[in-house]
Short mmCIF file of C-alpha atoms in Angstrom, two decimals:
data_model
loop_
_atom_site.label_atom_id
_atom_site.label_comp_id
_atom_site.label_asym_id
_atom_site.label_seq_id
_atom_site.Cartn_x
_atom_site.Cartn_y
_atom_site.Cartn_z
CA UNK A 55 186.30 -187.62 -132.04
CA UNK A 56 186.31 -185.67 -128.98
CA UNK A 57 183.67 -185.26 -126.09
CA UNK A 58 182.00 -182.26 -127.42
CA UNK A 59 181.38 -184.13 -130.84
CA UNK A 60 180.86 -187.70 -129.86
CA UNK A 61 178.06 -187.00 -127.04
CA UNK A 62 176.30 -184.61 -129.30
CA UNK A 63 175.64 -187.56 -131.79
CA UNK A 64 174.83 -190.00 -129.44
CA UNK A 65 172.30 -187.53 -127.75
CA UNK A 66 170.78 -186.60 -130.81
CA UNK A 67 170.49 -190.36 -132.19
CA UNK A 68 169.06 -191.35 -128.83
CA UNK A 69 166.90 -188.34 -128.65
CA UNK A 70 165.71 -189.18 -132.88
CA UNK A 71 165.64 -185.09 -133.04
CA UNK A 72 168.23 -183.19 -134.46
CA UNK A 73 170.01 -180.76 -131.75
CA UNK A 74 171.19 -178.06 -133.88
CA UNK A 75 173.86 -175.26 -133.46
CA UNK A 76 172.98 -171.84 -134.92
CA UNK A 77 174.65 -169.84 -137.77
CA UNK A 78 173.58 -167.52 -140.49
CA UNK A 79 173.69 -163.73 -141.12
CA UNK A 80 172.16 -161.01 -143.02
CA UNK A 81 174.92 -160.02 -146.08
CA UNK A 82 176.36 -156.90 -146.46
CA UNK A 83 173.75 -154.79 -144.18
CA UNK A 84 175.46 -151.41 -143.53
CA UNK A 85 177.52 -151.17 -140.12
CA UNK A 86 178.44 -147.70 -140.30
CA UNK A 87 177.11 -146.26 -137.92
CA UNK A 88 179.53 -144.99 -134.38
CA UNK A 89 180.67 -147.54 -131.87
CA UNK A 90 177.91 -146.33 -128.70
CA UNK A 91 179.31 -144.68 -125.96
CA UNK A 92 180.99 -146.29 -123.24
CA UNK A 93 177.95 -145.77 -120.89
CA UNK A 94 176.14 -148.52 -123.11
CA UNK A 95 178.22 -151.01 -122.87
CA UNK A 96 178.11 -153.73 -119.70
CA UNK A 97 180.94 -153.82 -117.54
CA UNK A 98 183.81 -155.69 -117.87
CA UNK A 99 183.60 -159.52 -115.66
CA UNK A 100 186.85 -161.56 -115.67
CA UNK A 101 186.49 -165.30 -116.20
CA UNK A 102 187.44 -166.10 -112.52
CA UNK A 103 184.51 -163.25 -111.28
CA UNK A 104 182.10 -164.44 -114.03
CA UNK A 105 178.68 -166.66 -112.90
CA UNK A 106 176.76 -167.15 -116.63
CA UNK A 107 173.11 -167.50 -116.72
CA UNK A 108 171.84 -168.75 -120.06
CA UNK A 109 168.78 -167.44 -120.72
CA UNK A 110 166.59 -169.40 -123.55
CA UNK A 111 164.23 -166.04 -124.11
CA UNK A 112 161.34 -168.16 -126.14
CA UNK A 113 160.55 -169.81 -122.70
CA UNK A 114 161.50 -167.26 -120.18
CA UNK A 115 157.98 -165.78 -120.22
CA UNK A 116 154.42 -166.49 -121.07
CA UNK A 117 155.19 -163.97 -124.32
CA UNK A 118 158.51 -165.67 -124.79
CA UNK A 119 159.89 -161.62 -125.77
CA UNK A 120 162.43 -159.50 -124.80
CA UNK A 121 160.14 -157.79 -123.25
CA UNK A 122 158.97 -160.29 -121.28
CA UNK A 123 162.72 -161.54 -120.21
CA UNK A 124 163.10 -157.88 -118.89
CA UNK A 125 160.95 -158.77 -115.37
CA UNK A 126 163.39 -161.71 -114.43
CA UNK A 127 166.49 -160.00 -114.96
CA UNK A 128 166.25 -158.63 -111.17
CA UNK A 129 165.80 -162.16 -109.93
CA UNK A 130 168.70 -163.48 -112.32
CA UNK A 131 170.80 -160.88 -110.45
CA UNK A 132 169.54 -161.69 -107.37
CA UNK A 133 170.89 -165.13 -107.90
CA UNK A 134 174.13 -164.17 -107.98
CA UNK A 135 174.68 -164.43 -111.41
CA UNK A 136 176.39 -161.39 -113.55
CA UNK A 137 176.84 -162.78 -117.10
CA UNK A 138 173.59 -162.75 -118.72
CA UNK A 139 174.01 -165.09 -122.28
CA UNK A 140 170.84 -165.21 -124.77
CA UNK A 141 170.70 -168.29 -126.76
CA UNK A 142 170.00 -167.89 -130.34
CA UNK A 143 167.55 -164.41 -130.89
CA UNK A 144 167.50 -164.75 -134.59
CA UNK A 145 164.73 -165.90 -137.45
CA UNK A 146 165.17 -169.64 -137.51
CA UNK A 147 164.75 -171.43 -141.00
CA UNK A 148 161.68 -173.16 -141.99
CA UNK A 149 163.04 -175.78 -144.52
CA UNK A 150 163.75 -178.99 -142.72
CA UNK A 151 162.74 -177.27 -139.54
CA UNK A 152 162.38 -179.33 -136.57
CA UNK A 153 159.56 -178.96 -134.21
CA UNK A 154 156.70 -176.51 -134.72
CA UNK A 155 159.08 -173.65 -134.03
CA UNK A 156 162.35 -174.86 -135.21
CA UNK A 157 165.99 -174.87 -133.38
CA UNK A 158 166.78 -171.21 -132.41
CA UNK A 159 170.53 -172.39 -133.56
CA UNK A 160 169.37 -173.04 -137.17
CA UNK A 161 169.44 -169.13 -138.03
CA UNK A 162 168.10 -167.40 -141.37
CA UNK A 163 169.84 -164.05 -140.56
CA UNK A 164 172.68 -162.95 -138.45
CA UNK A 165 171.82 -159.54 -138.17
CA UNK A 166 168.19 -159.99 -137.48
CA UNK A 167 165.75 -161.02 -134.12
CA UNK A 168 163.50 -163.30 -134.56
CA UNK A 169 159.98 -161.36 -134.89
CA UNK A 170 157.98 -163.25 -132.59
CA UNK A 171 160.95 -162.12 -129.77
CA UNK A 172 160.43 -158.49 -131.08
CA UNK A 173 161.64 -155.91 -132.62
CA UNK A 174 165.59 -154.25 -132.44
CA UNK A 175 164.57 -151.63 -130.43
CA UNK A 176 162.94 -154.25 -127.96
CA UNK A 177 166.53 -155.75 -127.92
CA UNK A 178 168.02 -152.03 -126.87
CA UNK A 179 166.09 -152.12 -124.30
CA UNK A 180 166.90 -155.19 -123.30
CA UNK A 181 170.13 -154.91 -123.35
CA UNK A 182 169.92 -151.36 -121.39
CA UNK A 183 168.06 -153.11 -118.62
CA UNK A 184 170.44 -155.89 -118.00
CA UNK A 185 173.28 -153.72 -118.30
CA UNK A 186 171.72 -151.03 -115.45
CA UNK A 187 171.52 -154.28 -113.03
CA UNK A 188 175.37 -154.78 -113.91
CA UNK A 189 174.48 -157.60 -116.09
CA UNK A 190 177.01 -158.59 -119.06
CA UNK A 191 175.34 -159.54 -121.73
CA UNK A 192 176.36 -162.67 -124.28
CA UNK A 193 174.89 -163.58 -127.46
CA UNK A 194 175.27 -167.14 -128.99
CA UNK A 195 176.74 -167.60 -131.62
CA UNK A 196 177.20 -170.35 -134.22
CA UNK A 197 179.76 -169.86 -137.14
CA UNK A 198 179.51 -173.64 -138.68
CA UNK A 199 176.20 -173.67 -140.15
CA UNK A 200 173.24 -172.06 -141.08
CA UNK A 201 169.58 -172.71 -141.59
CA UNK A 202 168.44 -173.79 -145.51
CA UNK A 203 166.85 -171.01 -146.27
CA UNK A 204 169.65 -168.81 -145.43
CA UNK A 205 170.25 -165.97 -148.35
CA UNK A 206 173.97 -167.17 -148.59
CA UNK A 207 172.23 -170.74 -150.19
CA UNK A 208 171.73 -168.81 -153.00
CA UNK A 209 173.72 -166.25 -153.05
CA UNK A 210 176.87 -167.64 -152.03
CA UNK A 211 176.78 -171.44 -152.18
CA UNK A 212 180.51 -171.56 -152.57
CA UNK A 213 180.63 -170.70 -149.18
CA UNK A 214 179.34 -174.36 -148.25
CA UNK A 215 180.77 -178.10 -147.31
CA UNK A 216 179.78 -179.01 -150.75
CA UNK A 217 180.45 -183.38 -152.17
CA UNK A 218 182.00 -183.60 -155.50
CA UNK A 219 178.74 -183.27 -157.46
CA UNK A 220 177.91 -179.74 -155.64
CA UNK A 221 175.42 -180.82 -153.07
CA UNK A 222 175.68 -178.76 -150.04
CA UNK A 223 176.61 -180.65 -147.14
CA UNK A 224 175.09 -180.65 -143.60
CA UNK A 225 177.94 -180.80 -140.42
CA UNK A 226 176.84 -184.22 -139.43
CA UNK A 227 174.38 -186.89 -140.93
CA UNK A 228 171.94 -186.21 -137.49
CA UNK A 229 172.12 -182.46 -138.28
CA UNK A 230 169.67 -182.01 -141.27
CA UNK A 231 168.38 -178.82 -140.76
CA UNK A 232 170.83 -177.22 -141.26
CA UNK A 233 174.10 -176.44 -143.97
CA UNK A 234 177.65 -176.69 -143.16
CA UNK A 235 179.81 -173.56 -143.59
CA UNK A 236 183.59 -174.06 -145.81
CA UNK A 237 185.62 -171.75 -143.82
CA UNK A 238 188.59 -171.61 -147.13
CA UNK A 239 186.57 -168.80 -147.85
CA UNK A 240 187.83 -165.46 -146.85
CA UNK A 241 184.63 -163.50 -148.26
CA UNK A 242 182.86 -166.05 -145.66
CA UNK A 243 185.01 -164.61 -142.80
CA UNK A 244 184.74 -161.16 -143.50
CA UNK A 245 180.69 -161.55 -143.40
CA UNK A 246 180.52 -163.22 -140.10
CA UNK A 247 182.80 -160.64 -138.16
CA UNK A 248 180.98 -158.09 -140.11
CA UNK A 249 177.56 -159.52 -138.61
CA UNK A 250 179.34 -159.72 -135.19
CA UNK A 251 180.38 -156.32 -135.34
CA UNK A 252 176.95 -155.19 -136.10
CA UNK A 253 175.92 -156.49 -132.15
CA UNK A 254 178.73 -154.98 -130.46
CA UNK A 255 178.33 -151.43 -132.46
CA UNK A 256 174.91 -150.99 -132.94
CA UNK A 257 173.43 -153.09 -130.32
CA UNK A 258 175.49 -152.89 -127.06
CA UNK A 259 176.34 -157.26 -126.87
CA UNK A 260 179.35 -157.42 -124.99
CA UNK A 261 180.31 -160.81 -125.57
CA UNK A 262 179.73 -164.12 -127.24
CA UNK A 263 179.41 -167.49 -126.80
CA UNK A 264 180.96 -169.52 -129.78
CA UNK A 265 178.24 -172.58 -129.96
CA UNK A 266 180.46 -175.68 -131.69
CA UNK A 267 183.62 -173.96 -131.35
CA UNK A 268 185.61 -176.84 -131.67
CA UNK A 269 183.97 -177.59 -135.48
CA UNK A 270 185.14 -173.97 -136.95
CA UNK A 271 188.82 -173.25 -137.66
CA UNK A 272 190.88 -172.03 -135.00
CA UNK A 273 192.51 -169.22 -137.32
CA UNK A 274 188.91 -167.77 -137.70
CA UNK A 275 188.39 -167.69 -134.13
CA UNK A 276 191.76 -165.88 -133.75
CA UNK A 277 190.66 -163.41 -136.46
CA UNK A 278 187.43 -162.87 -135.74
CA UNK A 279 188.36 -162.71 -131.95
CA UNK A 280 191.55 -160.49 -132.56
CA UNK A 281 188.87 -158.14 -134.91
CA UNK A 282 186.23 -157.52 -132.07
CA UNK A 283 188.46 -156.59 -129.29
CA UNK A 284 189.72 -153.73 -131.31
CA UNK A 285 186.06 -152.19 -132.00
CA UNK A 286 185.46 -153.07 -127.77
CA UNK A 287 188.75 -154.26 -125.40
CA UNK A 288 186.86 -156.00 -123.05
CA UNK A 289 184.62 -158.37 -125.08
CA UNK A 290 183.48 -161.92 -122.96
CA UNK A 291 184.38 -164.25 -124.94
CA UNK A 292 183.05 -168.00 -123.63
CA UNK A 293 183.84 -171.07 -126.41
CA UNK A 294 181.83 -174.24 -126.28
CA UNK A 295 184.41 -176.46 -127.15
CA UNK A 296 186.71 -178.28 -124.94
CA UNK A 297 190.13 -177.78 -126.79
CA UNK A 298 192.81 -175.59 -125.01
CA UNK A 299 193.50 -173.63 -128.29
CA UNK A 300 190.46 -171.64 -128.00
CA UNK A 301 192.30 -169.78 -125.14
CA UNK A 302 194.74 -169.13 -127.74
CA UNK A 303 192.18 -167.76 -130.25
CA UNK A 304 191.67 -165.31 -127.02
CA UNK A 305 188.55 -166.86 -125.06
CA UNK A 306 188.31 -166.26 -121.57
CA UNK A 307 186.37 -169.49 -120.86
CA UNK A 308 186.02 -173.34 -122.66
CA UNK A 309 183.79 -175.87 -121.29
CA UNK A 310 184.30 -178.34 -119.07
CA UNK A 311 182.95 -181.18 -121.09
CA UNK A 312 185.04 -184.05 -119.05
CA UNK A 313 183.45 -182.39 -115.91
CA UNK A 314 179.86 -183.14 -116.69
CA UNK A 315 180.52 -186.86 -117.40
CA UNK A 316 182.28 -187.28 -114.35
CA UNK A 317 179.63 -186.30 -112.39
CA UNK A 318 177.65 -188.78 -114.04
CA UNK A 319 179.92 -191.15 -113.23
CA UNK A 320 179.56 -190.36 -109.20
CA UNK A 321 176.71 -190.05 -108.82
CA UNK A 322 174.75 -192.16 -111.07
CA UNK A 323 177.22 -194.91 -110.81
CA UNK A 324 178.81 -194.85 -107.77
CA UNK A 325 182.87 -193.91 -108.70
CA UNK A 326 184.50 -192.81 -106.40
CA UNK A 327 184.24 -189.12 -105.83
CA UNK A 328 188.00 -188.53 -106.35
CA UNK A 329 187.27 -188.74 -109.87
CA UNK A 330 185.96 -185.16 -109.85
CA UNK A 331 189.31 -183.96 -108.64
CA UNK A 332 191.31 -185.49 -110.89
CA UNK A 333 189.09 -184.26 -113.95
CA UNK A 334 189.11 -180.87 -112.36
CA UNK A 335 193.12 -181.11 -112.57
CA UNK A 336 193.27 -182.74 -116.18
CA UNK A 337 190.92 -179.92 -117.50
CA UNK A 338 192.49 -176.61 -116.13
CA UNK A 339 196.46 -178.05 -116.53
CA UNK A 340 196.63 -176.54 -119.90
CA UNK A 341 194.60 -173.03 -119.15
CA UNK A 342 196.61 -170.13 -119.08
CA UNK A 343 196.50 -168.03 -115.95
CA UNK A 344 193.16 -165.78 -115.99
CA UNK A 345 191.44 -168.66 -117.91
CA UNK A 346 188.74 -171.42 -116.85
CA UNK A 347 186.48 -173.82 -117.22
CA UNK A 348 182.48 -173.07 -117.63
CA UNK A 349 181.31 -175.43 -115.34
CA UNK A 350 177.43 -177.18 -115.35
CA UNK A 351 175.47 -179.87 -113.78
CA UNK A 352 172.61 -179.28 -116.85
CA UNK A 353 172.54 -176.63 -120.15
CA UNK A 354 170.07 -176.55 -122.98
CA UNK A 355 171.84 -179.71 -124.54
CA UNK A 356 171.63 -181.88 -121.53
CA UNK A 357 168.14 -180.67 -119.52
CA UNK A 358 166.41 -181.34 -122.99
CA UNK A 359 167.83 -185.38 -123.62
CA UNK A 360 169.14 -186.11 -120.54
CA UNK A 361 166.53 -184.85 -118.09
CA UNK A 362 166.21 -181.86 -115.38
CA UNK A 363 169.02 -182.05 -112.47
CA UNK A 364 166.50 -183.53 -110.44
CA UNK A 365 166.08 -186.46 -112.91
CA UNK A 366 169.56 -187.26 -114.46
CA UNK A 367 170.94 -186.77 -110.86
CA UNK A 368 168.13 -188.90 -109.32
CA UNK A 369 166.66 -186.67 -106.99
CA UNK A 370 166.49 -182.68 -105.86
CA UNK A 371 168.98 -183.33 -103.04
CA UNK A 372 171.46 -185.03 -105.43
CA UNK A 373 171.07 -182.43 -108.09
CA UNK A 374 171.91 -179.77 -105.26
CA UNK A 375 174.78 -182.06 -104.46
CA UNK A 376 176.48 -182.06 -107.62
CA UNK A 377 176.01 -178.36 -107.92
CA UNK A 378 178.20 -178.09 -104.87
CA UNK A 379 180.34 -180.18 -106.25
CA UNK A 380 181.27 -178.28 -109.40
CA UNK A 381 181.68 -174.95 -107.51
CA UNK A 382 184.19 -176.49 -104.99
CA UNK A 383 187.32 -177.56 -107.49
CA UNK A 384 186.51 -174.33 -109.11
CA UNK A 385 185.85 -172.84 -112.25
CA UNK A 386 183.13 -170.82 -114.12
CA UNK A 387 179.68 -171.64 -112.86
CA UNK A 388 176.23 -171.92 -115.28
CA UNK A 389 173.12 -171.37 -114.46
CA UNK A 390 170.51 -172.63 -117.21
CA UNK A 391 167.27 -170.78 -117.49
CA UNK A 392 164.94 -172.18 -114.96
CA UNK A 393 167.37 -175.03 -113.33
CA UNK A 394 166.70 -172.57 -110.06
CA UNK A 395 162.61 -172.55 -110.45
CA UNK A 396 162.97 -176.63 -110.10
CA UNK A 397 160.81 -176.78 -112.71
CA UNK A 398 160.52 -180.66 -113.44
CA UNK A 399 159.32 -180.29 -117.14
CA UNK A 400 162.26 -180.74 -119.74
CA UNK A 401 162.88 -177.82 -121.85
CA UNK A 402 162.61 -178.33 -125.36
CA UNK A 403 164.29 -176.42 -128.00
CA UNK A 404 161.89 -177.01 -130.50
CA UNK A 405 158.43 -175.84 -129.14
CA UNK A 406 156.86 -173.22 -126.89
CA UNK A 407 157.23 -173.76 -123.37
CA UNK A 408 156.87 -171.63 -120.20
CA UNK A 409 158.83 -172.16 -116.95
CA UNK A 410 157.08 -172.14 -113.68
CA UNK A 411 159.33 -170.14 -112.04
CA UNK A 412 157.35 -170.30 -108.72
CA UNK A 413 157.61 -174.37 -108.60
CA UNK A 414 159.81 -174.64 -106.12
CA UNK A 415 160.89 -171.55 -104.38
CA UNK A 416 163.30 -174.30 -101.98
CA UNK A 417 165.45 -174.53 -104.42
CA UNK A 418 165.78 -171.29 -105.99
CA UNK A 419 167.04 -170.26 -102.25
CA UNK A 420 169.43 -173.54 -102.79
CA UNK A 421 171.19 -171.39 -105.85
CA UNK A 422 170.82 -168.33 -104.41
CA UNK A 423 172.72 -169.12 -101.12
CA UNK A 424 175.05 -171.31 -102.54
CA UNK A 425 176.21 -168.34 -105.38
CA UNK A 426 176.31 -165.89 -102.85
CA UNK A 427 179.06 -167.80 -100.90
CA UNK A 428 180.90 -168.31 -104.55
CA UNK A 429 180.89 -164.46 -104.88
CA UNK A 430 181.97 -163.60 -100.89
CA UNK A 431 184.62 -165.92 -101.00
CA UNK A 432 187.64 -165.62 -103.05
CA UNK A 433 189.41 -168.60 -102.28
CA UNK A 434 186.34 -170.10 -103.18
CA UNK A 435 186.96 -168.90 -106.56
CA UNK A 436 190.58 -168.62 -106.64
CA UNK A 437 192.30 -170.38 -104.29
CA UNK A 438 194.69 -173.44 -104.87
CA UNK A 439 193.01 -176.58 -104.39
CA UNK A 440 194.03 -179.52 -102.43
CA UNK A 441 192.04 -182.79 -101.93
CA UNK A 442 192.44 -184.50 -98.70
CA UNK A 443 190.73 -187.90 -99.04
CA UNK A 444 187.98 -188.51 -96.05
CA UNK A 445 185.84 -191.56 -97.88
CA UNK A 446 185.00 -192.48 -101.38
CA UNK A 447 181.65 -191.07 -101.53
CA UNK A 448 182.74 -187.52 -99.88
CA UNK A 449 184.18 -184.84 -101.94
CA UNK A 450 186.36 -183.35 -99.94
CA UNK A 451 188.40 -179.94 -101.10
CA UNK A 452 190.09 -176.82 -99.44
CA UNK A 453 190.25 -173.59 -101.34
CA UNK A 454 192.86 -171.16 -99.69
CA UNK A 455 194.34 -168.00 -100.69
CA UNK A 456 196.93 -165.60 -98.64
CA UNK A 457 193.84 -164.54 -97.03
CA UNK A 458 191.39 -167.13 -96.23
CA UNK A 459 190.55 -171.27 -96.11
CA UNK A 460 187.36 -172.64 -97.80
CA UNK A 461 186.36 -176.34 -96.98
CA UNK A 462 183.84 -178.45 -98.83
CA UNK A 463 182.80 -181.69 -98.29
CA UNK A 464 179.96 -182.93 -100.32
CA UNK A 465 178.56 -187.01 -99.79
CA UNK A 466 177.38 -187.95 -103.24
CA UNK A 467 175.32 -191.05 -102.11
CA UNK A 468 172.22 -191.55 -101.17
CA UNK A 469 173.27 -192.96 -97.47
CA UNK A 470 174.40 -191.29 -95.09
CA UNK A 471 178.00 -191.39 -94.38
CA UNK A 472 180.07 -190.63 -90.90
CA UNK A 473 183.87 -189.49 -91.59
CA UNK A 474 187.15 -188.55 -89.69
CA UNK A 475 188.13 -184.65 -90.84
CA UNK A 476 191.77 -184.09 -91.78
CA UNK A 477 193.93 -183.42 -89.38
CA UNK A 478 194.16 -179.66 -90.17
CA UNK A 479 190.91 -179.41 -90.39
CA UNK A 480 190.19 -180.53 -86.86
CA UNK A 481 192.33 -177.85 -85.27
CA UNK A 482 190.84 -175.22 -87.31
CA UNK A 483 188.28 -172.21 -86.03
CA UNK A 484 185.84 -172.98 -89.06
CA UNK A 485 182.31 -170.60 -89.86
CA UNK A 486 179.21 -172.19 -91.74
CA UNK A 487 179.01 -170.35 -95.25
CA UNK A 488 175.59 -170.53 -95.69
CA UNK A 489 174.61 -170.33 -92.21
CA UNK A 490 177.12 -167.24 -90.15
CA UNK A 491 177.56 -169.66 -87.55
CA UNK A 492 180.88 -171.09 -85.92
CA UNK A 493 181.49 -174.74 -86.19
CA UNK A 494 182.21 -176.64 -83.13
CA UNK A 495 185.19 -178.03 -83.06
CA UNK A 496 185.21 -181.75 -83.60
CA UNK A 497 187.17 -184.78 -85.28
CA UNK A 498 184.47 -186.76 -87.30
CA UNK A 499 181.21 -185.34 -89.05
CA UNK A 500 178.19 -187.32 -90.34
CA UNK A 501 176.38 -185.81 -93.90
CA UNK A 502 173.12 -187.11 -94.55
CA UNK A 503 172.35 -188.41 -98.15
CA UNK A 504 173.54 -185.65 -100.15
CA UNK A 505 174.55 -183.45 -97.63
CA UNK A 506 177.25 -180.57 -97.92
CA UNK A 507 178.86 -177.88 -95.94
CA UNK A 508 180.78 -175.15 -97.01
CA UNK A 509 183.09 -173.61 -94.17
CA UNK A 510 185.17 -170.52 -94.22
CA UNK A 511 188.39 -169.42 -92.16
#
């Protein structure tokens, strides 16, 4: 059982709620209309350029509609972020539902919104409005299951996990709301790429995020994958699933599911902060050049059973902390909807909530700042990485390309900590980041309780 699968049980167990991926589809709706014209699609982001913002649209605004989402897409921009991915949009089943409003990833129809989001021609316009701020935009998408009351039940049960007496199946025994797809079926296939298609063509998506990637066949992925980059070459493709053959099946980006751990691991109990480096190494060894990692300190999974960043991490300085920690090995970074308002209140995925995006306006500069020195610097991005050790409790990295040297040093305790600089870095002309302003030169450094610096050369 790997990472993905194994914490997903245990969360949902713990949590006594069933945390459900999304699937479904509308059969045989007719897709033949013209591809749009280049002008309406977003523009292409490579994986090592890309900064994801995953926008849960039912809590985004008082409405909780795509109209409503509209008004923060200038701030998500602002942030630094270019990669704008909707979870779930569609009509969400009401047998077995969960909640008052149900999981948006147990889905009635693929090729459907969800009415109380609005209408298709809200989702035009949308998509229009993210895509004239630059904005990529990524729709989730589930392939295993599907909600109950999903037309294929009925119509199709043969394309269902079924025991030997019949009985549709469910994925897992913790995921009752919801019916497990049987991928031996090639009508099956053929329906969900058609229902993909019917985003890209009609509706201007320019990407998708494969929720439970590692629990549908890899040869689907590589058809359905291989399919959509015909009808648009420059598709974003991000997998949520942690094995290296989704890169095969042609995704740009797989998660870093042995990153988030980790950082629970330093910072919640006190490893040492090498780990990070090591699980940074283990988890991009096997990704092809042009590939990464989608990085995270929280997502909807985690921010709804394990707490805020704030709260898993201990406090606002530590969740900072560990932010800077997962942009300095790096790899893709994620920005969940609202982790930048500070917004203490847990998200859940089964009833209305709002964000108070004007909480704490301290730490949506935290995330803005700390983005905009991801996106300035390329070594930042992509420049080798070596790990000079300093002290166990300091993360301690240097980025550096053919043009330019990136230091960070991060203390993940809550002490402060006083430490000797590499060698190097003591004879080296360094400028603060975040701040424009030279460094003096000097051969030790004290960080406060989860203090940071990012330097540039």
């Amino acid at each position: 059982m790997n990472f993905l699968l194994g914490h997903l049980i245990t969360r949902r167990l713990r949590s006594g709620l069933l945390l459900v991926l999304l699937a479904g589809a509308g059969c045989g709706k007719d897709e033949a209309r013209p591809t749009p014209p280049p002008a309406s699609a977003g523009p292409a982001v490579a994986a090592s350029e890309a900064v994801v913002y995953e926008a849960f649209v039912r809590a985004a605004s008082a409405a909780g509609t795509f109209e409503g989402l509209i008004p923060r897409l200038d701030s998500i921009k602002s942030l630094g972020c270019n990669v704008l991915w909707l979870m779930p949009i569609h009509p969400i089943g009401q047998l077995r539902r969960v909640g008052s409003k149900g999981s948006p990833y147990s889905v009635r129809d693929y090729t459907a919104p969800h009415p109380d989001l609005g209408d298709l021609a809200a989702f035009d316009r949308l998509v229009a409005a993210a895509h004239q701020r630059g904005l990529v935009v990524v729709l989730d998408w589930v392939a295993n299951h599907t909600s109950w009351d999903h037309a294929w039940i009925t119509q199709h049960p043969d394309w269902y996990t079924r025991d030997a007496s019949g009985t549709i199946q469910s994925p897992l025994p913790a995921w009752q709301d919801v019916a497990d797809l049987n991928y031996s079926q090639p009508a099956l296939r053929r329906e969900m790429i058609r229902a993909m298609r019917f985003w890209v063509q009609r509706h201007g998506v320019d990407g998708f995020r494969l929720d439970a990637a590692d629990m549908v066949p890899d040869s689907f992925w590589k058809e359905a994958l291989d399919s959509l980059n015909r009808v648009r070459p420059n598709l974003f493709w991000l997998a949520e699933g942690g094995s290296p053959s989704h890169y095969a099946s042609g995704a740009h980006l797989i998660y870093g599911w042995e990153f988030y751990p980790a950082l629970a691991q330093v910072f919640r109990q006190n490893a040492d902060a090498s780990l990070l480096g090591t699980t940074h190494a283990r988890e991009l060894q096997n990704a092809p050049l042009g590939r990464y990692r989608l990085r995270f300190t929280t997502n909807h999974d985690f921010s709804f059973t394990d707490g805020t960043p704030p709260e898993w991490y201990g406090s606002a300085a530590a969740a900072q902390a560990a932010f800077v920690a997962t942009l300095a090995y790096g790899a893709t970074p994620l920005v969940y909807n609202g982790q930048e308002a500070g917004d203490p209140a847990r998200l859940s995925l089964f009833e209305k909530q709002t964000i108070r995006w004007e909480y704490s306006p301290a730490t949506t500069r935290f995330y803005r700042r700390l983005l905009k020195a991801h996106n300035e610097l390329p070594a930042l991005r992509t420049g080798t990485v070596s790990t000079p050790p300093v002290a166990p409790g300091i993360v301690s990295v240097l980025r550096a390309n053919a043009q330019q040297r990136v230091a960070v040093l991060v203390n993940v305790r809550s002490q402060a900590t006083t430490l000797t600089l590499p060698a190097a870095w003591q004879s080296t002309a360094w400028v603060d980041a975040l701040s424009g302003q030279a460094v003096p030169a000097t051969a030790s450094l004290t960080l406060p309780a989860y203090g940071y610096v990012v330097w540039k050369n």
